[in-house]
XYZ file of C-alpha atoms in Angstrom:
664
model
C -126.339 71.385 87.634
C -129.390 71.629 85.937
C -132.010 68.465 86.910
C -135.637 67.860 85.263
C -137.950 66.632 87.822
C -136.630 67.830 91.110
C -138.290 66.263 93.916
C -137.606 67.638 97.687
C -138.788 66.099 100.908
C -138.457 68.063 104.141
C -138.642 65.825 106.912
C -138.730 67.608 110.473
C -138.148 65.228 113.051
C -139.946 66.497 116.356
C -138.654 66.238 119.719
C -135.256 66.464 120.928
C -134.159 62.901 122.437
C -130.571 62.013 123.314
C -127.927 62.642 120.597
C -127.570 58.525 120.567
C -131.129 58.451 118.865
C -131.480 59.053 115.416
C -133.959 57.828 112.353
C -133.462 58.237 108.829
C -135.512 57.668 106.222
C -134.540 58.063 102.423
C -137.765 57.822 100.196
C -138.790 59.117 96.714
C -141.587 61.384 96.551
C -143.873 60.824 94.450
C -144.927 57.975 91.578
C -143.316 57.428 88.142
C -145.270 55.679 85.947
C -143.398 54.331 82.972
C -144.977 51.748 81.021
C -146.040 48.740 82.975
C -143.505 49.400 85.717
C -144.186 52.086 87.935
C -141.817 53.302 91.485
C -143.583 54.840 94.505
C -142.549 56.412 97.845
C -141.833 53.117 99.643
C -139.512 52.073 96.369
C -141.835 49.482 95.239
C -142.266 48.418 91.544
C -145.184 46.889 90.250
C -144.781 43.987 87.684
C -147.586 42.653 85.534
C -147.419 39.684 83.694
C -144.153 38.806 82.084
C -142.750 42.341 82.181
C -139.138 43.266 83.406
C -136.856 45.944 84.740
C -133.028 46.276 84.869
C -131.182 47.804 87.749
C -127.736 49.379 87.705
C -126.118 48.991 91.649
C -122.835 50.377 92.457
C -120.052 48.943 93.548
C -120.132 47.582 97.330
C -123.674 48.727 97.669
C -127.223 47.059 97.775
C -130.769 48.121 96.289
C -133.627 47.111 98.412
C -137.267 47.341 97.252
C -140.742 45.603 97.000
C -141.835 43.556 93.878
C -145.262 43.752 93.496
C -146.811 41.330 90.887
C -150.173 42.069 89.660
C -152.353 39.764 87.548
C -154.203 41.748 84.775
C -155.738 38.448 83.047
C -159.462 37.527 83.939
C -158.520 33.912 85.324
C -155.890 32.564 88.057
C -151.931 32.144 87.499
C -149.065 31.091 88.531
C -145.882 33.449 88.816
C -142.386 33.335 89.653
C -140.288 36.153 90.042
C -136.659 35.987 88.399
C -133.208 37.653 88.018
C -130.865 37.419 85.084
C -127.504 38.838 84.979
C -126.891 41.176 82.495
C -123.198 42.883 83.665
C -121.553 40.045 84.583
C -122.861 37.868 82.410
C -123.273 35.245 85.865
C -124.051 36.045 89.179
C -120.856 35.518 91.240
C -120.596 34.522 94.656
C -120.168 37.760 96.464
C -123.668 39.368 94.782
C -126.875 37.889 96.401
C -130.332 38.522 94.856
C -132.537 37.384 97.374
C -136.014 37.513 99.211
C -136.428 39.693 102.390
C -137.597 37.354 105.479
C -140.267 39.790 106.676
C -143.945 39.164 108.526
C -145.565 38.464 105.141
C -146.060 35.209 104.068
C -145.399 35.985 100.446
C -142.484 34.355 98.120
C -141.184 34.726 94.793
C -143.512 32.171 93.346
C -147.058 30.805 93.712
C -150.604 31.392 92.423
C -152.176 34.646 92.238
C -155.644 35.191 91.443
C -156.969 38.562 89.061
C -157.577 41.581 90.360
C -155.683 44.681 91.756
C -157.034 43.615 95.355
C -155.221 40.434 94.613
C -151.472 41.712 94.111
C -148.828 39.890 96.134
C -145.900 42.005 97.769
C -142.754 40.403 97.930
C -139.870 42.201 99.531
C -136.148 41.561 97.752
C -132.405 42.951 97.775
C -129.634 42.893 95.422
C -126.324 43.199 97.346
C -123.468 43.977 95.230
C -120.139 42.904 97.266
C -117.887 43.825 94.563
C -115.725 46.433 93.134
C -117.528 46.865 89.992
C -121.291 48.124 89.413
C -123.762 45.436 88.272
C -126.842 45.680 85.919
C -129.176 43.030 86.898
C -132.942 42.325 85.240
C -135.931 41.389 87.498
C -138.617 40.142 86.009
C -141.934 38.046 86.277
C -143.330 34.662 83.901
C -146.147 32.923 84.475
C -147.923 29.619 83.826
C -151.812 29.305 83.531
C -153.870 26.936 84.838
C -154.753 23.709 82.712
C -158.114 22.288 82.868
C -157.777 20.038 85.834
C -156.978 23.434 87.527
C -153.423 22.832 87.972
C -150.880 25.600 87.823
C -149.279 24.768 84.308
C -145.227 25.099 83.984
C -143.620 28.422 83.962
C -141.063 28.346 80.916
C -137.968 30.906 81.896
C -135.985 31.859 78.873
C -132.272 31.683 78.929
C -130.157 33.052 81.726
C -133.569 33.808 83.860
C -133.437 31.999 87.131
C -136.140 31.923 89.743
C -135.161 34.167 93.158
C -135.172 31.391 96.081
C -132.314 32.829 97.673
C -133.286 34.513 101.291
C -132.051 36.961 103.421
C -133.243 38.278 106.968
C -133.939 42.296 107.347
C -130.832 43.095 108.865
C -128.843 41.647 106.268
C -130.954 43.555 103.396
C -130.912 46.925 105.386
C -133.204 49.512 105.069
C -134.266 51.493 102.321
C -132.455 54.437 103.590
C -128.873 55.660 104.107
C -126.779 54.575 107.111
C -126.437 56.979 109.590
C -122.732 58.174 109.524
C -122.952 60.496 112.437
C -124.198 64.236 113.667
C -124.305 67.106 110.881
C -122.860 64.442 108.426
C -124.746 63.517 104.797
C -124.668 60.421 102.806
C -125.813 60.063 99.299
C -126.941 56.708 97.903
C -127.813 56.544 94.107
C -128.644 54.051 91.374
C -129.373 53.971 87.738
C -132.375 51.767 86.277
C -133.299 51.661 82.180
C -137.044 52.554 81.894
C -138.576 51.708 78.309
C -134.795 52.232 77.182
C -134.313 55.491 78.693
C -131.453 55.363 81.655
C -132.613 57.265 84.544
C -130.487 58.078 87.772
C -132.114 58.337 91.191
C -130.472 59.793 94.325
C -130.820 59.987 97.664
C -129.119 62.535 100.180
C -129.734 62.605 103.721
C -128.563 65.229 106.131
C -128.835 65.017 109.804
C -128.473 66.917 112.606
C -130.006 66.727 116.211
C -133.429 67.859 115.569
C -133.916 68.006 111.784
C -133.457 65.877 108.835
C -133.382 66.821 105.334
C -133.757 64.247 102.477
C -133.557 65.435 98.565
C -134.276 63.054 96.056
C -133.458 63.732 92.680
C -134.525 62.079 89.401
C -132.452 62.966 86.166
C -133.989 62.306 83.103
C -131.514 61.311 80.136
C -132.995 62.450 76.745
C -131.628 60.078 74.943
C -133.684 56.347 75.007
C -130.969 54.600 73.272
C -128.982 53.370 76.175
C -125.507 54.883 74.653
C -122.982 55.772 77.381
C -123.381 59.938 78.296
C -119.980 61.295 76.487
C -117.183 61.818 79.032
C -115.792 65.528 78.670
C -112.277 66.317 79.156
C -110.954 69.533 80.425
C -112.501 72.738 78.731
C -114.153 70.420 76.098
C -117.891 72.373 75.406
C -120.648 69.897 74.700
C -122.977 71.693 71.474
C -125.733 71.401 69.503
C -127.025 73.093 66.099
C -129.798 75.263 67.009
C -130.768 75.759 62.644
C -128.327 78.516 62.397
C -125.309 78.676 65.117
C -123.729 76.037 67.159
C -124.491 76.409 71.203
C -123.826 75.311 74.345
C -125.698 72.074 74.884
C -127.312 70.690 78.080
C -124.463 68.579 79.471
C -126.974 66.806 81.321
C -128.896 65.796 78.450
C -132.103 66.404 80.182
C -133.349 70.124 78.459
C -135.394 69.600 75.236
C -134.425 73.141 74.196
C -131.049 71.837 74.414
C -130.745 68.655 73.657
C -126.982 67.547 73.725
C -127.347 64.207 71.969
C -129.993 61.439 70.793
C -128.522 58.336 69.472
C -131.859 56.933 68.516
C -132.812 59.925 66.521
C -129.250 59.803 64.755
C -128.213 63.102 66.554
C -124.536 62.118 67.766
C -123.066 64.214 70.958
C -120.560 67.036 69.632
C -118.415 69.097 71.385
C -115.629 71.816 70.659
C -112.428 73.204 72.092
C -112.282 76.879 71.697
C -109.277 79.274 71.925
C -108.080 80.838 75.078
C -109.624 84.468 74.552
C -112.941 83.392 75.430
C -112.754 79.695 76.893
C -113.598 80.340 80.226
C -116.510 82.251 79.502
C -118.237 79.576 77.185
C -117.139 76.669 79.693
C -119.123 78.912 82.350
C -121.791 79.918 79.994
C -125.735 78.496 80.243
C -126.564 76.231 77.866
C -128.297 78.161 74.856
C -125.160 80.183 74.725
C -123.868 80.858 70.875
C -120.430 79.034 70.078
C -118.796 81.311 67.369
C -117.124 79.259 64.914
C -114.488 81.809 64.692
C -113.446 81.027 68.101
C -113.566 77.327 67.731
C -110.601 75.504 67.274
C -111.398 71.858 66.855
C -114.901 69.949 66.573
C -115.522 66.472 67.872
C -118.002 63.659 67.728
C -118.561 60.725 70.450
C -118.344 57.176 69.442
C -120.413 55.611 72.346
C -119.128 51.803 73.697
C -121.032 49.401 71.354
C -120.854 45.565 70.492
C -121.973 44.579 67.089
C -123.452 41.541 65.829
C -120.755 39.687 63.943
C -121.616 38.919 60.033
C -118.086 37.619 58.703
C -116.298 36.124 61.707
C -113.580 34.236 59.537
C -113.429 37.367 56.844
C -114.344 35.340 54.174
C -114.914 37.205 50.645
C -118.308 37.731 49.930
C -119.944 36.652 53.482
C -122.656 38.520 55.151
C -124.663 36.096 57.558
C -127.584 38.153 58.265
C -127.561 40.408 55.198
C -126.004 43.497 57.313
C -125.030 45.358 54.263
C -128.268 46.062 53.058
C -130.270 46.023 55.736
C -127.553 47.412 58.573
C -125.145 46.081 60.992
C -126.813 45.098 64.653
C -125.767 47.514 67.045
C -125.993 47.146 70.835
C -124.510 49.803 73.396
C -122.764 48.618 76.415
C -123.166 49.986 79.508
C -120.116 51.707 81.352
C -116.673 49.718 80.379
C -118.337 46.186 80.078
C -117.648 43.904 77.772
C -120.662 41.996 76.742
C -119.821 40.209 73.564
C -119.385 36.492 73.348
C -116.983 36.443 70.545
C -113.100 37.144 71.445
C -109.923 37.703 69.326
C -106.706 37.407 69.951
C -103.887 39.646 67.831
C -100.328 39.679 68.243
C -98.886 42.954 68.569
C -95.318 43.647 70.332
C -93.697 40.417 70.175
C -90.006 39.161 70.332
C -88.176 38.072 66.933
C -88.624 34.839 67.866
C -92.250 34.723 68.309
C -94.385 33.050 66.004
C -96.815 35.847 64.272
C -100.123 34.794 63.304
C -103.404 36.466 61.542
C -105.860 36.939 64.106
C -107.844 34.384 66.063
C -111.230 34.674 67.314
C -113.616 32.271 69.036
C -117.407 32.043 68.070
C -119.543 32.533 64.940
C -121.552 34.751 62.796
C -124.615 35.829 64.952
C -123.108 36.127 67.780
C -121.519 39.871 69.635
C -118.384 41.047 69.834
C -117.180 44.076 71.986
C -115.624 46.287 69.221
C -111.945 46.900 69.914
C -112.161 50.216 69.629
C -112.847 50.942 72.925
C -109.874 49.057 74.461
C -106.846 51.547 74.467
C -103.953 49.562 75.643
C -105.024 48.269 78.948
C -107.566 50.592 79.539
C -111.505 50.104 78.869
C -112.939 52.865 77.177
C -116.730 54.369 77.740
C -116.465 55.635 74.073
C -114.342 57.946 72.253
C -113.846 61.375 70.651
C -113.127 61.149 66.742
C -112.375 64.572 64.676
C -115.495 65.647 62.826
C -113.878 66.687 59.881
C -110.509 65.836 58.433
C -107.634 67.948 59.750
C -106.394 71.431 58.567
C -103.559 73.462 59.852
C -103.297 77.061 62.035
C -101.944 77.639 58.394
C -104.446 76.748 55.925
C -103.186 78.953 53.086
C -99.628 77.455 53.026
C -98.874 74.974 50.489
C -101.687 72.057 50.861
C -102.594 73.341 53.771
C -99.888 73.287 55.592
C -97.306 71.065 54.003
C -94.768 69.024 55.549
C -93.973 70.602 59.057
C -94.619 69.894 62.717
C -94.322 73.358 63.641
C -98.115 74.407 62.756
C -101.047 73.164 64.642
C -103.919 71.381 64.005
C -107.653 72.585 63.343
C -110.524 70.609 63.047
C -113.037 72.744 61.443
C -115.482 72.838 58.134
C -114.355 75.028 55.169
C -110.807 74.907 55.571
C -108.124 73.407 52.970
C -107.334 69.893 54.396
C -103.695 69.698 55.663
C -101.390 67.635 53.300
C -97.893 66.642 52.256
C -97.078 65.264 55.958
C -95.572 61.628 56.033
C -97.646 59.565 58.801
C -94.628 60.296 61.316
C -95.053 64.225 61.089
C -99.292 63.584 61.309
C -98.793 61.520 64.273
C -96.606 63.740 65.916
C -98.349 66.939 65.429
C -101.972 65.388 66.555
C -100.371 64.396 69.887
C -98.645 68.066 70.267
C -102.075 69.074 70.808
C -101.740 68.707 74.578
C -98.292 69.463 74.900
C -97.709 71.595 77.987
C -99.555 75.056 77.509
C -101.231 73.846 74.289
C -103.428 76.738 72.890
C -107.029 74.028 73.243
C -107.169 73.893 76.618
C -106.234 70.463 76.952
C -103.978 69.045 79.885
C -101.033 67.600 79.232
C -101.621 64.569 81.754
C -101.479 61.301 79.422
C -103.326 59.213 82.254
C -106.712 61.617 82.183
C -106.700 62.547 77.972
C -105.130 61.296 75.045
C -104.999 63.125 71.585
C -103.477 60.714 68.660
C -103.787 60.262 65.007
C -106.688 57.955 64.108
C -106.294 54.540 64.038
C -107.572 51.555 61.347
C -109.471 50.289 64.120
C -110.970 53.577 65.161
C -111.979 54.506 61.798
C -113.873 51.015 61.826
C -116.007 51.683 64.714
C -117.108 54.927 63.010
C -117.898 52.756 59.906
C -120.166 50.225 61.898
C -121.925 52.823 63.710
C -122.991 54.826 60.337
C -123.273 51.272 58.764
C -126.264 50.942 61.313
C -129.851 52.363 62.749
C -128.002 55.164 64.458
C -126.083 56.013 61.341
C -127.101 55.641 57.620
C -129.970 52.943 58.103
C -133.566 52.800 58.969
C -136.427 50.339 58.287
C -134.112 47.762 57.110
C -132.515 49.652 54.320
C -129.488 51.792 54.186
C -128.090 54.660 52.175
C -124.483 55.092 51.190
C -122.557 58.062 52.895
C -122.308 61.338 50.248
C -118.563 62.127 49.038
C -117.238 65.061 49.357
C -115.988 65.804 45.943
C -114.349 69.170 46.058
C -111.619 69.855 44.600
C -109.898 73.099 43.067
C -106.601 74.403 41.790
C -103.096 72.502 40.707
C -99.784 72.206 42.413
C -98.917 73.498 45.375
C -101.976 75.607 45.592
C -104.482 72.496 44.969
C -107.263 72.580 47.614
C -109.422 69.676 48.950
C -112.006 71.821 51.506
C -113.330 69.932 54.904
C -116.998 69.346 55.295
C -117.941 69.479 51.416
C -120.599 67.074 50.382
C -122.280 65.731 46.916
C -124.153 62.681 46.197
C -122.753 59.054 46.373
C -120.409 58.388 43.450
C -120.178 62.221 42.107
C -117.396 63.336 39.938
C -115.575 65.729 41.377
C -116.524 69.316 41.494
C -115.014 73.014 42.171
C -118.214 73.655 43.754
C -118.586 73.194 47.770
C -121.900 72.389 49.121
C -120.938 72.934 52.415
C -121.505 71.129 55.755
C -124.902 72.982 56.502
C -126.614 72.404 53.204
C -128.602 69.351 52.286
C -126.073 67.860 49.851
C -123.358 68.861 52.780
C -125.165 66.734 55.456
C -125.792 63.882 52.919
C -121.762 63.352 53.336
C -122.370 63.205 57.294
C -122.131 59.762 58.943
C -125.760 60.613 60.215
C -127.139 62.419 56.931
C -127.389 65.248 59.267
C -125.238 67.887 60.636
C -124.227 65.954 63.588
C -122.599 63.295 61.991
C -118.609 63.141 61.025
C -117.926 64.191 57.797
C -115.081 63.821 55.101
C -115.533 59.974 55.273
C -115.771 59.578 51.854
C -113.665 61.556 49.491
C -111.985 64.556 50.502
C -108.134 63.806 50.870
C -107.175 60.155 51.449
C -106.610 59.762 55.027
C -103.755 58.196 56.600
C -104.624 55.861 59.539
C -102.455 54.419 62.131
C -102.520 50.666 60.681
C -99.264 49.087 59.709
C -98.149 45.954 58.470
C -95.020 43.958 59.770
C -91.859 44.267 57.885
C -91.123 40.614 57.741
C -93.005 37.163 58.746
C -92.462 35.567 62.241
C -92.897 38.362 64.267
C -94.436 41.850 64.250
C -91.437 44.352 63.915
C -92.925 48.255 63.125
C -92.429 49.042 59.231
C -91.375 52.226 59.013
C -90.995 52.184 55.328
C -90.754 56.191 54.309
C -92.889 57.489 56.887
C -90.132 59.001 59.275
C -88.641 58.103 62.335
C -90.710 60.206 64.696
C -92.792 57.061 65.480
C -90.960 53.632 66.572
C -92.986 50.906 67.458
C -92.571 49.673 71.222
C -94.131 48.466 74.286
C -95.092 51.689 75.281
C -96.022 52.853 71.990
C -98.121 49.909 70.988
C -101.564 50.868 71.992
C -100.992 53.914 69.278
C -100.869 51.310 66.156
C -103.130 48.330 65.019
C -100.776 45.431 63.711
C -101.372 43.289 60.878
C -99.206 40.411 59.839
C -96.582 40.367 57.188
C -98.120 39.353 53.168
C -97.478 40.318 49.955
C -100.946 40.217 48.088
C -103.621 42.782 48.324
C -106.579 41.826 46.681
C -107.005 37.839 47.579
C -108.405 35.926 50.288
C -104.770 35.135 51.769
C -104.635 39.090 51.831
C -108.018 39.563 53.404
C -107.296 37.214 56.330
C -104.822 38.858 57.787
C -107.648 41.587 58.670
C -108.895 42.365 62.367
C -112.682 41.798 63.406
C -114.013 45.634 63.844
C -111.623 47.185 61.497
C -113.712 47.216 58.263
C -111.642 45.674 55.953
C -111.890 41.897 55.207
C -115.172 41.722 57.021
C -116.733 43.858 54.100
C -115.192 42.486 51.030
C -117.804 41.840 48.528
C -114.995 40.327 45.913
C -111.409 40.681 45.427
C -110.533 44.123 45.425
C -114.096 45.316 45.912
C -115.850 46.561 49.612
C -119.421 47.258 50.235
C -120.866 49.801 47.840
C -118.105 49.516 45.268
C -115.886 50.684 47.672
C -111.957 49.833 46.572
C -110.609 46.922 48.596
C -106.584 46.644 48.764
C -105.125 45.056 51.646
C -101.580 46.539 52.980
C -98.587 44.391 51.239
C -94.870 44.353 51.939
C -93.836 47.146 49.855
C -97.015 49.444 50.912
C -97.302 48.837 54.735
C -99.563 51.519 56.079
C -103.440 52.029 55.360
C -105.408 54.514 53.328
C -109.057 54.945 54.462
C -111.957 56.623 52.653
C -110.611 57.333 49.077
C -110.432 60.877 47.549
C -112.627 63.535 45.701
C -112.035 62.007 42.269
C -112.404 58.070 43.177
C -116.540 58.601 42.475
C -117.979 55.670 43.392
C -115.038 53.633 44.466
C -114.590 56.282 47.579
C -117.014 55.846 50.820
C -116.346 55.004 53.983
C -115.592 50.987 53.607
C -112.802 52.209 51.283
C -109.000 50.647 52.260
C -106.215 51.085 50.081
C -102.346 50.873 50.773
C -99.292 53.333 50.837
C -95.842 53.639 51.774
C -96.324 56.167 54.136
C -94.582 59.125 52.756
C -95.761 62.563 52.404
C -98.326 63.012 49.054
C -100.370 66.131 48.137
C -103.151 64.129 48.293
C -102.639 62.664 51.822
C -104.351 63.884 55.343
C -105.422 62.515 58.599
C -107.761 62.635 61.548
C -107.283 63.509 65.029
C -109.152 61.271 68.115
C -109.396 62.687 71.638
C -109.968 59.460 74.355
C -110.987 60.559 77.962
C -109.553 57.951 80.309
């Protein structure tokens, strides 16, 4: 593993005592200065007035450190050291955040004179006795002395609590890993977020009768956004673009020369699956190794887990509570599988025939956050999802309609290929699921408890759309640009072609010229406006997604229509499809009430039949129960990432689909 800023400390314990006497000291060997928070060799953190630091502590572990309060003002002040729970949102009984009672008389609150000589050191400990990692903010609030030389009140913000709990040194433990036994090694790691960067610090201590080795290492993540690191599945290779080729990226994202991702700067993480010919070579290769496009079978893009500030909780036509359409959707990346959004929603899914089926119901109000539902897969919470970078093509793109009505061909997710069309929903569902069959050509595990390949769901399309319409995608400095259209269309009949990865300005008419995905016009049609985004979200072919309306009122019953019988709705398959209540209208408030938060349908309707950016907005209804997304090359200004329409699920010469890949 390549690590940036490796620090080694070798401590030789001189003198051989009895085997029963050991001491271990896990210390950091240099000072890392981050803004106004510093960390030195004794695990000291210096807090200037009104500064704070977030700490993530693993399950069943503790972090002990010294909080050093520094008054950089010119007069005396009063201070208070507080904690604020980030995840979970409140302090459970089995977590302790406390001052460690030692010989020092320093406390978590009191007066402090100006000047570095008057710094106050308070030993603290965070003890996590839960089975999940936690995130805690530690900070300092201050009050100023009034004209009578009396300290003013300290005002704590919402969720901030003065630390008053106290534990003794034995309960708090030492700074080091516990000694397990002769010749054993122990490792202690924790992650802190410093100025938006997630940095992981690990200390490994190995002991013997005469020597002790302490190895401390700092892993620097070059992405300051706070997004979850992409989770690779077996044989998936991280890639970045060097201006002319895709090359293997640094999987630790710590090498600037081969940076894998940086969501703050709109560089979304990309990864590939390659053919078996040289797969092992590329999997084991050094960062910077060229991955030829001829070897690639599928490109994917990582969508990290996030919550978003809700702007239309009731899905009311024309509602946009904080001008999200113009300025961008407020996105906050979440840590691990944490669900920190205040809004909660309930939607029916697999229900008995006698059960009452209603539209989705959500608690909360506009302006609160909602953890995007695409990151819940059945009963599994996800750190993120991989989404096909392009519309699906087939292993025989020269066949009629790029592959036609078939489940024997295999999927390709690549640029400059004739899009695979003329399959019903059930066939697209089958061929994408088959990507992880035993002995598959992609090198994917067939164990669906580890990885899951499936046809993109309507909710997952929504997750892509909202991240696209944010500061991490097409928005900057309070304004947003509409994603460009793939307007390529050529030929007629069974030779008709839609080509993946082409691009033109939003609203352009169809054309027989393909501006390829590496050109400026081509990149204008990606979710980020650069090569690292997702393509074909506007135009190209229509895309079927796994979103289906009930066949009747009163309960959810799968509405197959003409889609075929290869997908059957049941309790075990419910996670592969987004369910919607029965209805008979498609362009009025009653129709949009049946939408779900996060799916980029009812929330983004500007007027009847019209979504943001003048995209078409037709909801599924009784005779057409399947969702189409994105529009096609002929739709001009009506196409877009917020386009949604209805269809019956049958094969069509203009209909395609997209793959998703979930690490579980």
